[in-house]
């Protein structure tokens, strides 16, 4: 792997160079609320690399919350359909992506692209993207990525990885296009001491995680085994179900959730759009069938299914990693305090 040492000014030059061929997207702080959102940036200077983990996952760039797949108009008199496919987009550059969110995108890649059928809509969004990850020098208050080996530093899947050092930044090229960009700009190779400093940054970041996160590292795999084998008492799921508000918030902020619905929305003039929208297995309507039959009507059955998706070995085998990346968004969004760490604690006890 090619490694370079750059100043902040040079790092901005790298991002500006990407902006010539890609749409720039990165963390930005909302002035009114103080929340961080991963969104379109007009220039390199608009991206807040040091900001906390974005409130919503960057997966929306490749798997939008509302995605317009096509539009059509039906002429009943002529019995003809005029159909227009949508989705031609400029390549995107994701700047300052946190390692846990990169791991989540890799999960989505395997779901939409790595199985028997390839999702062409997702591939259109994902095509020609450029990913610049950013090492977490310290964890956010809700993070537990160390439990699932997704942070605090990315190890694969990026084009460039940025690590803040005491003086300047370390830039690692993880792909040929990342290396070509760095070499084309004449970046200076990093010294061995700068490489070692990056390792110390990662070690110090891990040491800053709360004891609850580091202490649950071994228990995460044990709970995966219990969930997979069904060795969790029904009373545990019932207790978890009682705390669930069925709001779906955990699914909508989860960077690996891939459930969706497809529907047609038609206007008064006869023109219709086919939409793909996020859905949630937490909602009672998710598995409701014709005739009002619902195999998962009870909320505890839906909680069971959600955590099976996140923690079972069968999911890990299919996507080459657990369905949870330890970002902790479910922790702060859940009004019932049944984010994944809480569930692990309840299964433990």
mmCIF file of C-alpha atoms in Angstrom:
data_model
loop_
_atom_site.group_PDB
_atom_site.id
_atom_site.type_symbol
_atom_site.label_atom_id
_atom_site.label_comp_id
_atom_site.label_asym_id
_atom_site.label_seq_id
_atom_site.Cartn_x
_atom_site.Cartn_y
_atom_site.Cartn_z
ATOM 1 C CA UNK A 1 0.000 0.000 0.000
ATOM 2 C CA UNK A 2 1.378 3.406 -0.993
ATOM 3 C CA UNK A 3 1.483 5.892 1.898
ATOM 4 C CA UNK A 4 1.976 9.657 1.679
ATOM 5 C CA UNK A 5 2.449 12.550 4.105
ATOM 6 C CA UNK A 6 0.531 15.750 3.387
ATOM 7 C CA UNK A 7 -0.274 19.081 4.993
ATOM 8 C CA UNK A 8 -3.835 20.333 5.393
ATOM 9 C CA UNK A 9 -3.378 22.584 2.361
ATOM 10 C CA UNK A 10 -2.265 19.662 0.213
ATOM 11 C CA UNK A 11 -5.167 17.546 1.499
ATOM 12 C CA UNK A 12 -7.549 20.288 0.377
ATOM 13 C CA UNK A 13 -5.851 20.219 -3.031
ATOM 14 C CA UNK A 14 -6.495 16.473 -3.279
ATOM 15 C CA UNK A 15 -10.190 16.990 -2.514
ATOM 16 C CA UNK A 16 -10.411 19.892 -4.969
ATOM 17 C CA UNK A 17 -8.894 17.685 -7.663
ATOM 18 C CA UNK A 18 -11.569 15.067 -6.993
ATOM 19 C CA UNK A 19 -14.219 17.770 -7.286
ATOM 20 C CA UNK A 20 -13.285 18.286 -10.947
ATOM 21 C CA UNK A 21 -14.621 14.839 -11.886
ATOM 22 C CA UNK A 22 -16.923 13.894 -8.996
ATOM 23 C CA UNK A 23 -19.714 15.358 -6.899
ATOM 24 C CA UNK A 24 -18.229 16.052 -3.476
ATOM 25 C CA UNK A 25 -20.110 14.707 -0.454
ATOM 26 C CA UNK A 26 -18.940 14.848 3.149
ATOM 27 C CA UNK A 27 -19.835 15.667 6.762
ATOM 28 C CA UNK A 28 -21.275 19.134 7.284
ATOM 29 C CA UNK A 29 -22.507 20.738 10.504
ATOM 30 C CA UNK A 30 -26.020 22.192 10.495
ATOM 31 C CA UNK A 31 -25.764 25.645 12.065
ATOM 32 C CA UNK A 32 -29.265 25.629 13.527
ATOM 33 C CA UNK A 33 -29.217 22.223 15.242
ATOM 34 C CA UNK A 34 -25.512 21.487 15.528
ATOM 35 C CA UNK A 35 -26.142 18.049 14.038
ATOM 36 C CA UNK A 36 -23.814 16.562 11.448
ATOM 37 C CA UNK A 37 -25.143 15.431 8.078
ATOM 38 C CA UNK A 38 -23.298 13.701 5.238
ATOM 39 C CA UNK A 39 -24.377 15.744 2.235
ATOM 40 C CA UNK A 40 -23.388 17.510 -0.967
ATOM 41 C CA UNK A 41 -20.538 19.994 -0.595
ATOM 42 C CA UNK A 42 -19.873 22.828 -3.008
ATOM 43 C CA UNK A 43 -16.141 22.955 -2.258
ATOM 44 C CA UNK A 44 -13.449 21.158 -0.260
ATOM 45 C CA UNK A 45 -13.582 23.842 2.448
ATOM 46 C CA UNK A 46 -17.264 23.055 3.120
ATOM 47 C CA UNK A 47 -16.424 19.567 4.425
ATOM 48 C CA UNK A 48 -15.954 19.243 8.209
ATOM 49 C CA UNK A 49 -13.528 16.336 8.462
ATOM 50 C CA UNK A 50 -13.253 16.611 12.246
ATOM 51 C CA UNK A 51 -17.024 16.561 12.784
ATOM 52 C CA UNK A 52 -18.688 13.763 14.738
ATOM 53 C CA UNK A 53 -20.357 10.785 13.118
ATOM 54 C CA UNK A 54 -23.198 12.017 10.848
ATOM 55 C CA UNK A 55 -26.718 11.585 12.223
ATOM 56 C CA UNK A 56 -27.911 9.767 9.111
ATOM 57 C CA UNK A 57 -25.814 7.114 7.362
ATOM 58 C CA UNK A 58 -24.153 8.017 4.048
ATOM 59 C CA UNK A 59 -25.782 4.932 2.484
ATOM 60 C CA UNK A 60 -28.448 7.317 1.146
ATOM 61 C CA UNK A 61 -26.039 8.324 -1.622
ATOM 62 C CA UNK A 62 -26.155 4.796 -3.049
ATOM 63 C CA UNK A 63 -29.482 3.609 -1.624
ATOM 64 C CA UNK A 64 -31.685 6.750 -1.410
ATOM 65 C CA UNK A 65 -34.542 6.959 1.074
ATOM 66 C CA UNK A 66 -36.812 7.792 -1.871
ATOM 67 C CA UNK A 67 -35.438 6.674 -5.228
ATOM 68 C CA UNK A 68 -37.253 7.509 -8.479
ATOM 69 C CA UNK A 69 -36.670 4.457 -10.661
ATOM 70 C CA UNK A 70 -38.688 5.452 -13.724
ATOM 71 C CA UNK A 71 -41.673 7.434 -14.888
ATOM 72 C CA UNK A 72 -44.388 6.443 -17.336
ATOM 73 C CA UNK A 73 -47.549 7.744 -18.943
ATOM 74 C CA UNK A 74 -50.316 5.419 -20.079
ATOM 75 C CA UNK A 75 -52.517 6.475 -23.021
ATOM 76 C CA UNK A 76 -55.703 4.448 -22.594
ATOM 77 C CA UNK A 77 -57.109 5.461 -25.970
ATOM 78 C CA UNK A 78 -54.006 4.391 -27.899
ATOM 79 C CA UNK A 79 -53.250 1.596 -25.437
ATOM 80 C CA UNK A 80 -49.624 2.657 -25.341
ATOM 81 C CA UNK A 81 -47.116 3.404 -22.595
ATOM 82 C CA UNK A 82 -44.422 6.065 -22.728
ATOM 83 C CA UNK A 83 -41.667 4.996 -20.327
ATOM 84 C CA UNK A 84 -38.565 6.906 -19.215
ATOM 85 C CA UNK A 85 -35.854 5.324 -17.096
ATOM 86 C CA UNK A 86 -34.206 7.554 -14.514
ATOM 87 C CA UNK A 87 -30.869 7.358 -12.742
ATOM 88 C CA UNK A 88 -28.069 8.801 -14.870
ATOM 89 C CA UNK A 89 -25.793 10.500 -12.357
ATOM 90 C CA UNK A 90 -22.380 12.101 -12.046
ATOM 91 C CA UNK A 91 -19.819 10.004 -10.086
ATOM 92 C CA UNK A 92 -19.697 10.754 -6.365
ATOM 93 C CA UNK A 93 -16.689 11.250 -4.094
ATOM 94 C CA UNK A 94 -17.416 10.465 -0.434
ATOM 95 C CA UNK A 95 -14.956 12.495 1.658
ATOM 96 C CA UNK A 96 -14.373 11.832 5.355
ATOM 97 C CA UNK A 97 -16.337 8.587 5.476
ATOM 98 C CA UNK A 98 -15.938 6.948 8.881
ATOM 99 C CA UNK A 99 -14.646 3.337 8.923
ATOM 100 C CA UNK A 100 -17.910 1.940 10.319
ATOM 101 C CA UNK A 101 -19.883 3.526 7.479
ATOM 102 C CA UNK A 102 -17.434 2.082 4.944
ATOM 103 C CA UNK A 103 -18.004 -1.384 6.436
ATOM 104 C CA UNK A 104 -21.751 -0.776 6.092
ATOM 105 C CA UNK A 105 -21.403 0.154 2.407
ATOM 106 C CA UNK A 106 -19.463 -3.075 1.879
ATOM 107 C CA UNK A 107 -22.433 -4.934 3.398
ATOM 108 C CA UNK A 108 -24.801 -3.163 1.002
ATOM 109 C CA UNK A 109 -22.489 -3.952 -1.920
ATOM 110 C CA UNK A 110 -22.722 -7.659 -1.098
ATOM 111 C CA UNK A 111 -26.506 -7.443 -0.674
ATOM 112 C CA UNK A 112 -27.257 -5.532 -3.885
ATOM 113 C CA UNK A 113 -24.336 -6.603 -6.098
ATOM 114 C CA UNK A 114 -22.756 -9.738 -4.673
ATOM 115 C CA UNK A 115 -25.534 -12.301 -4.992
ATOM 116 C CA UNK A 116 -27.336 -14.127 -7.787
ATOM 117 C CA UNK A 117 -29.145 -11.004 -8.966
ATOM 118 C CA UNK A 118 -27.500 -7.610 -9.411
ATOM 119 C CA UNK A 119 -29.521 -4.524 -8.516
ATOM 120 C CA UNK A 120 -28.972 -2.220 -11.484
ATOM 121 C CA UNK A 121 -30.376 0.830 -9.688
ATOM 122 C CA UNK A 122 -27.899 0.480 -6.816
ATOM 123 C CA UNK A 123 -25.083 -0.172 -9.277
ATOM 124 C CA UNK A 124 -25.917 3.042 -11.126
ATOM 125 C CA UNK A 125 -25.549 5.043 -7.896
ATOM 126 C CA UNK A 126 -22.407 3.164 -6.829
ATOM 127 C CA UNK A 127 -20.633 3.214 -10.190
ATOM 128 C CA UNK A 128 -17.388 5.221 -10.424
ATOM 129 C CA UNK A 129 -17.620 6.394 -6.817
ATOM 130 C CA UNK A 130 -14.451 7.422 -4.983
ATOM 131 C CA UNK A 131 -14.196 6.806 -1.229
ATOM 132 C CA UNK A 132 -11.936 8.763 1.136
ATOM 133 C CA UNK A 133 -12.167 7.384 4.678
ATOM 134 C CA UNK A 134 -11.099 9.215 7.822
ATOM 135 C CA UNK A 135 -9.526 7.500 10.838
ATOM 136 C CA UNK A 136 -11.291 8.222 14.124
ATOM 137 C CA UNK A 137 -8.717 9.759 16.491
ATOM 138 C CA UNK A 138 -11.259 9.377 19.270
ATOM 139 C CA UNK A 139 -14.612 7.587 19.427
ATOM 140 C CA UNK A 140 -17.998 9.276 19.566
ATOM 141 C CA UNK A 141 -19.877 8.750 22.811
ATOM 142 C CA UNK A 142 -22.172 6.022 21.434
ATOM 143 C CA UNK A 143 -19.638 4.099 19.296
ATOM 144 C CA UNK A 144 -18.786 0.428 19.810
ATOM 145 C CA UNK A 145 -17.084 -0.389 16.484
ATOM 146 C CA UNK A 146 -14.285 -2.213 18.330
ATOM 147 C CA UNK A 147 -16.802 -4.986 19.091
ATOM 148 C CA UNK A 148 -17.188 -5.746 15.376
ATOM 149 C CA UNK A 149 -13.722 -4.868 14.070
ATOM 150 C CA UNK A 150 -14.917 -1.967 11.913
ATOM 151 C CA UNK A 151 -12.822 0.806 13.436
ATOM 152 C CA UNK A 152 -11.347 3.094 14.493
ATOM 153 C CA UNK A 153 -9.349 2.790 11.223
ATOM 154 C CA UNK A 154 -10.395 1.354 7.860
ATOM 155 C CA UNK A 155 -8.328 -1.561 6.594
ATOM 156 C CA UNK A 156 -9.771 -2.167 3.122
ATOM 157 C CA UNK A 157 -12.385 -0.965 0.654
ATOM 158 C CA UNK A 158 -11.252 2.664 0.420
ATOM 159 C CA UNK A 159 -9.510 4.561 -2.361
ATOM 160 C CA UNK A 160 -7.743 6.886 0.076
ATOM 161 C CA UNK A 161 -7.623 6.839 3.871
ATOM 162 C CA UNK A 162 -6.774 9.966 5.860
ATOM 163 C CA UNK A 163 -5.312 9.940 9.377
ATOM 164 C CA UNK A 164 -4.654 13.135 11.334
ATOM 165 C CA UNK A 165 -1.186 13.166 12.875
ATOM 166 C CA UNK A 166 0.396 15.608 15.308
ATOM 167 C CA UNK A 167 1.746 17.501 12.307
ATOM 168 C CA UNK A 168 -0.181 17.070 9.070
ATOM 169 C CA UNK A 169 -1.939 13.999 7.717
ATOM 170 C CA UNK A 170 -1.111 10.488 6.563
ATOM 171 C CA UNK A 171 -2.697 9.484 3.263
ATOM 172 C CA UNK A 172 -2.943 5.783 2.391
ATOM 173 C CA UNK A 173 -3.866 4.647 -1.128
ATOM 174 C CA UNK A 174 -6.091 1.563 -1.007
ATOM 175 C CA UNK A 175 -6.848 1.276 -4.722
ATOM 176 C CA UNK A 176 -5.172 1.894 -8.032
ATOM 177 C CA UNK A 177 -7.284 4.996 -8.701
ATOM 178 C CA UNK A 178 -6.369 6.343 -5.255
ATOM 179 C CA UNK A 179 -2.687 5.753 -5.894
ATOM 180 C CA UNK A 180 -2.928 7.315 -9.371
ATOM 181 C CA UNK A 181 -4.463 10.476 -7.909
ATOM 182 C CA UNK A 182 -1.755 10.763 -5.233
ATOM 183 C CA UNK A 183 1.121 10.093 -7.627
ATOM 184 C CA UNK A 184 -0.352 12.447 -10.230
ATOM 185 C CA UNK A 185 -0.303 15.264 -7.671
ATOM 186 C CA UNK A 186 3.298 14.488 -6.733
ATOM 187 C CA UNK A 187 2.600 13.730 -3.083
ATOM 188 C CA UNK A 188 5.559 13.063 -0.787
ATOM 189 C CA UNK A 189 5.967 9.466 0.506
ATOM 190 C CA UNK A 190 5.551 9.094 4.267
ATOM 191 C CA UNK A 191 8.474 8.205 6.507
ATOM 192 C CA UNK A 192 8.557 5.086 8.683
ATOM 193 C CA UNK A 193 8.090 7.262 11.773
ATOM 194 C CA UNK A 194 4.908 8.780 10.293
ATOM 195 C CA UNK A 195 3.592 5.298 9.553
ATOM 196 C CA UNK A 196 4.288 4.268 13.131
ATOM 197 C CA UNK A 197 2.585 7.398 14.445
ATOM 198 C CA UNK A 198 -0.590 6.315 12.667
ATOM 199 C CA UNK A 199 -0.464 2.998 14.543
ATOM 200 C CA UNK A 200 -0.129 4.890 17.818
ATOM 201 C CA UNK A 201 -3.116 7.068 16.892
ATOM 202 C CA UNK A 202 -5.243 3.946 16.408
ATOM 203 C CA UNK A 203 -4.053 2.358 19.658
ATOM 204 C CA UNK A 204 -4.780 5.561 21.590
ATOM 205 C CA UNK A 205 -8.254 5.783 20.017
ATOM 206 C CA UNK A 206 -9.090 2.218 21.059
ATOM 207 C CA UNK A 207 -7.956 3.013 24.610
ATOM 208 C CA UNK A 208 -10.450 5.915 24.704
ATOM 209 C CA UNK A 209 -13.484 3.687 24.118
ATOM 210 C CA UNK A 210 -15.671 3.289 27.205
ATOM 211 C CA UNK A 211 -15.213 0.103 29.182
ATOM 212 C CA UNK A 212 -18.719 -1.024 28.219
ATOM 213 C CA UNK A 213 -17.724 -1.135 24.548
ATOM 214 C CA UNK A 214 -14.379 -2.849 25.004
ATOM 215 C CA UNK A 215 -15.800 -5.186 27.644
ATOM 216 C CA UNK A 216 -18.560 -6.363 25.288
ATOM 217 C CA UNK A 217 -16.096 -7.270 22.535
ATOM 218 C CA UNK A 218 -15.958 -10.942 23.533
ATOM 219 C CA UNK A 219 -19.630 -10.997 24.459
ATOM 220 C CA UNK A 220 -20.667 -9.802 21.000
ATOM 221 C CA UNK A 221 -19.507 -13.099 19.467
ATOM 222 C CA UNK A 222 -21.157 -15.092 22.273
ATOM 223 C CA UNK A 223 -24.453 -13.314 21.711
ATOM 224 C CA UNK A 224 -24.131 -13.994 17.972
ATOM 225 C CA UNK A 225 -23.880 -17.677 18.818
ATOM 226 C CA UNK A 226 -26.911 -17.547 21.116
ATOM 227 C CA UNK A 227 -29.041 -15.662 18.567
ATOM 228 C CA UNK A 228 -28.019 -18.048 15.765
ATOM 229 C CA UNK A 229 -28.786 -21.196 17.713
ATOM 230 C CA UNK A 230 -32.018 -19.850 19.213
ATOM 231 C CA UNK A 231 -30.538 -19.996 22.693
ATOM 232 C CA UNK A 232 -32.301 -16.831 23.782
ATOM 233 C CA UNK A 233 -35.349 -17.321 26.000
ATOM 234 C CA UNK A 234 -38.694 -16.055 24.617
ATOM 235 C CA UNK A 235 -39.065 -13.978 27.787
ATOM 236 C CA UNK A 236 -36.040 -11.923 26.736
ATOM 237 C CA UNK A 237 -37.607 -11.030 23.367
ATOM 238 C CA UNK A 238 -40.917 -10.277 25.088
ATOM 239 C CA UNK A 239 -39.188 -7.868 27.468
ATOM 240 C CA UNK A 240 -37.388 -6.198 24.554
ATOM 241 C CA UNK A 241 -40.686 -6.033 22.634
ATOM 242 C CA UNK A 242 -42.392 -4.219 25.527
ATOM 243 C CA UNK A 243 -39.828 -1.417 25.254
ATOM 244 C CA UNK A 244 -40.220 -0.996 21.478
ATOM 245 C CA UNK A 245 -42.253 1.985 20.235
ATOM 246 C CA UNK A 246 -42.445 0.501 16.712
ATOM 247 C CA UNK A 247 -41.261 3.813 15.283
ATOM 248 C CA UNK A 248 -38.766 2.277 12.846
ATOM 249 C CA UNK A 249 -36.097 4.798 13.809
ATOM 250 C CA UNK A 250 -33.451 2.115 14.361
ATOM 251 C CA UNK A 251 -33.881 0.881 10.788
ATOM 252 C CA UNK A 252 -33.760 4.321 9.233
ATOM 253 C CA UNK A 253 -30.497 5.332 10.929
ATOM 254 C CA UNK A 254 -28.869 1.913 10.530
ATOM 255 C CA UNK A 255 -26.208 2.020 7.792
ATOM 256 C CA UNK A 256 -26.663 -1.658 6.864
ATOM 257 C CA UNK A 257 -30.476 -1.949 6.738
ATOM 258 C CA UNK A 258 -31.522 -2.703 3.170
ATOM 259 C CA UNK A 259 -35.300 -3.329 3.394
ATOM 260 C CA UNK A 260 -37.330 -1.425 0.822
ATOM 261 C CA UNK A 261 -40.768 -1.105 -0.748
ATOM 262 C CA UNK A 262 -41.678 -0.335 -4.372
ATOM 263 C CA UNK A 263 -44.816 1.573 -5.296
ATOM 264 C CA UNK A 264 -46.262 3.661 -8.110
ATOM 265 C CA UNK A 265 -47.307 7.253 -7.433
ATOM 266 C CA UNK A 266 -49.619 8.705 -10.095
ATOM 267 C CA UNK A 267 -50.608 12.321 -10.688
ATOM 268 C CA UNK A 268 -53.808 13.838 -12.036
ATOM 269 C CA UNK A 269 -52.395 14.141 -15.550
ATOM 270 C CA UNK A 270 -51.831 10.408 -15.843
ATOM 271 C CA UNK A 271 -48.067 10.504 -15.383
ATOM 272 C CA UNK A 272 -46.760 8.043 -12.816
ATOM 273 C CA UNK A 273 -43.458 7.502 -11.047
ATOM 274 C CA UNK A 274 -42.189 4.199 -9.727
ATOM 275 C CA UNK A 275 -40.562 4.794 -6.358
ATOM 276 C CA UNK A 276 -38.330 2.662 -4.187
ATOM 277 C CA UNK A 277 -38.489 3.743 -0.533
ATOM 278 C CA UNK A 278 -36.879 2.525 2.657
ATOM 279 C CA UNK A 279 -38.955 0.145 4.738
ATOM 280 C CA UNK A 280 -38.486 -1.307 8.225
ATOM 281 C CA UNK A 281 -38.967 -4.800 9.646
ATOM 282 C CA UNK A 282 -39.848 -3.028 12.911
ATOM 283 C CA UNK A 283 -43.185 -1.928 11.472
ATOM 284 C CA UNK A 284 -46.282 -4.112 11.799
ATOM 285 C CA UNK A 285 -47.188 -3.485 8.152
ATOM 286 C CA UNK A 286 -43.865 -4.866 6.888
ATOM 287 C CA UNK A 287 -44.989 -8.505 6.842
ATOM 288 C CA UNK A 288 -48.740 -7.973 6.594
ATOM 289 C CA UNK A 289 -50.210 -9.968 3.713
ATOM 290 C CA UNK A 290 -53.435 -9.929 1.720
ATOM 291 C CA UNK A 291 -56.323 -10.993 3.914
ATOM 292 C CA UNK A 292 -54.651 -9.240 6.878
ATOM 293 C CA UNK A 293 -52.573 -12.299 7.784
ATOM 294 C CA UNK A 294 -49.292 -11.344 9.475
ATOM 295 C CA UNK A 295 -46.678 -13.965 10.462
ATOM 296 C CA UNK A 296 -44.892 -11.352 12.608
ATOM 297 C CA UNK A 297 -47.747 -9.452 14.156
ATOM 298 C CA UNK A 298 -46.219 -9.557 17.655
ATOM 299 C CA UNK A 299 -43.620 -6.867 18.210
ATOM 300 C CA UNK A 300 -41.245 -9.299 19.967
ATOM 301 C CA UNK A 301 -41.191 -11.445 16.818
ATOM 302 C CA UNK A 302 -40.122 -8.408 14.812
ATOM 303 C CA UNK A 303 -37.425 -7.508 17.355
ATOM 304 C CA UNK A 304 -36.173 -11.086 17.143
ATOM 305 C CA UNK A 305 -35.962 -10.815 13.352
ATOM 306 C CA UNK A 306 -34.121 -7.505 13.428
ATOM 307 C CA UNK A 307 -31.409 -8.689 15.787
ATOM 308 C CA UNK A 308 -31.137 -11.984 13.923
ATOM 309 C CA UNK A 309 -30.263 -9.902 10.830
ATOM 310 C CA UNK A 310 -27.636 -7.991 12.787
ATOM 311 C CA UNK A 311 -26.052 -10.805 14.789
ATOM 312 C CA UNK A 312 -26.653 -14.246 13.280
ATOM 313 C CA UNK A 313 -23.868 -16.315 11.733
ATOM 314 C CA UNK A 314 -26.011 -16.962 8.654
ATOM 315 C CA UNK A 315 -25.988 -13.235 7.875
ATOM 316 C CA UNK A 316 -22.247 -13.093 8.510
ATOM 317 C CA UNK A 317 -21.699 -15.968 6.112
ATOM 318 C CA UNK A 318 -23.796 -14.297 3.417
ATOM 319 C CA UNK A 319 -22.249 -10.820 3.726
ATOM 320 C CA UNK A 320 -18.809 -11.845 5.067
ATOM 321 C CA UNK A 321 -19.308 -9.869 8.278
ATOM 322 C CA UNK A 322 -21.989 -9.217 10.952
ATOM 323 C CA UNK A 323 -24.919 -7.000 10.048
ATOM 324 C CA UNK A 324 -23.934 -4.514 12.771
ATOM 325 C CA UNK A 325 -20.926 -2.209 12.331
ATOM 326 C CA UNK A 326 -20.990 -0.625 15.795
ATOM 327 C CA UNK A 327 -21.775 2.952 14.730
ATOM 328 C CA UNK A 328 -24.149 3.376 17.696
ATOM 329 C CA UNK A 329 -26.810 5.376 15.856
ATOM 330 C CA UNK A 330 -29.508 3.008 17.156
ATOM 331 C CA UNK A 331 -28.353 3.845 20.692
ATOM 332 C CA UNK A 332 -29.140 7.546 20.544
ATOM 333 C CA UNK A 333 -32.214 7.353 18.303
ATOM 334 C CA UNK A 334 -34.160 4.666 20.215
ATOM 335 C CA UNK A 335 -36.669 6.120 22.743
ATOM 336 C CA UNK A 336 -37.064 2.692 24.364
ATOM 337 C CA UNK A 337 -33.355 2.150 25.042
ATOM 338 C CA UNK A 338 -33.125 -1.073 23.054
ATOM 339 C CA UNK A 339 -30.205 -0.181 20.830
ATOM 340 C CA UNK A 340 -27.938 -3.103 20.052
ATOM 341 C CA UNK A 341 -25.602 -2.716 23.088
ATOM 342 C CA UNK A 342 -28.615 -2.809 25.410
ATOM 343 C CA UNK A 343 -29.881 -5.966 23.724
ATOM 344 C CA UNK A 344 -26.455 -7.579 24.122
ATOM 345 C CA UNK A 345 -26.585 -6.702 27.832
ATOM 346 C CA UNK A 346 -30.045 -8.236 28.214
ATOM 347 C CA UNK A 347 -29.037 -11.429 26.421
ATOM 348 C CA UNK A 348 -25.915 -11.601 28.624
ATOM 349 C CA UNK A 349 -27.944 -11.371 31.807
#
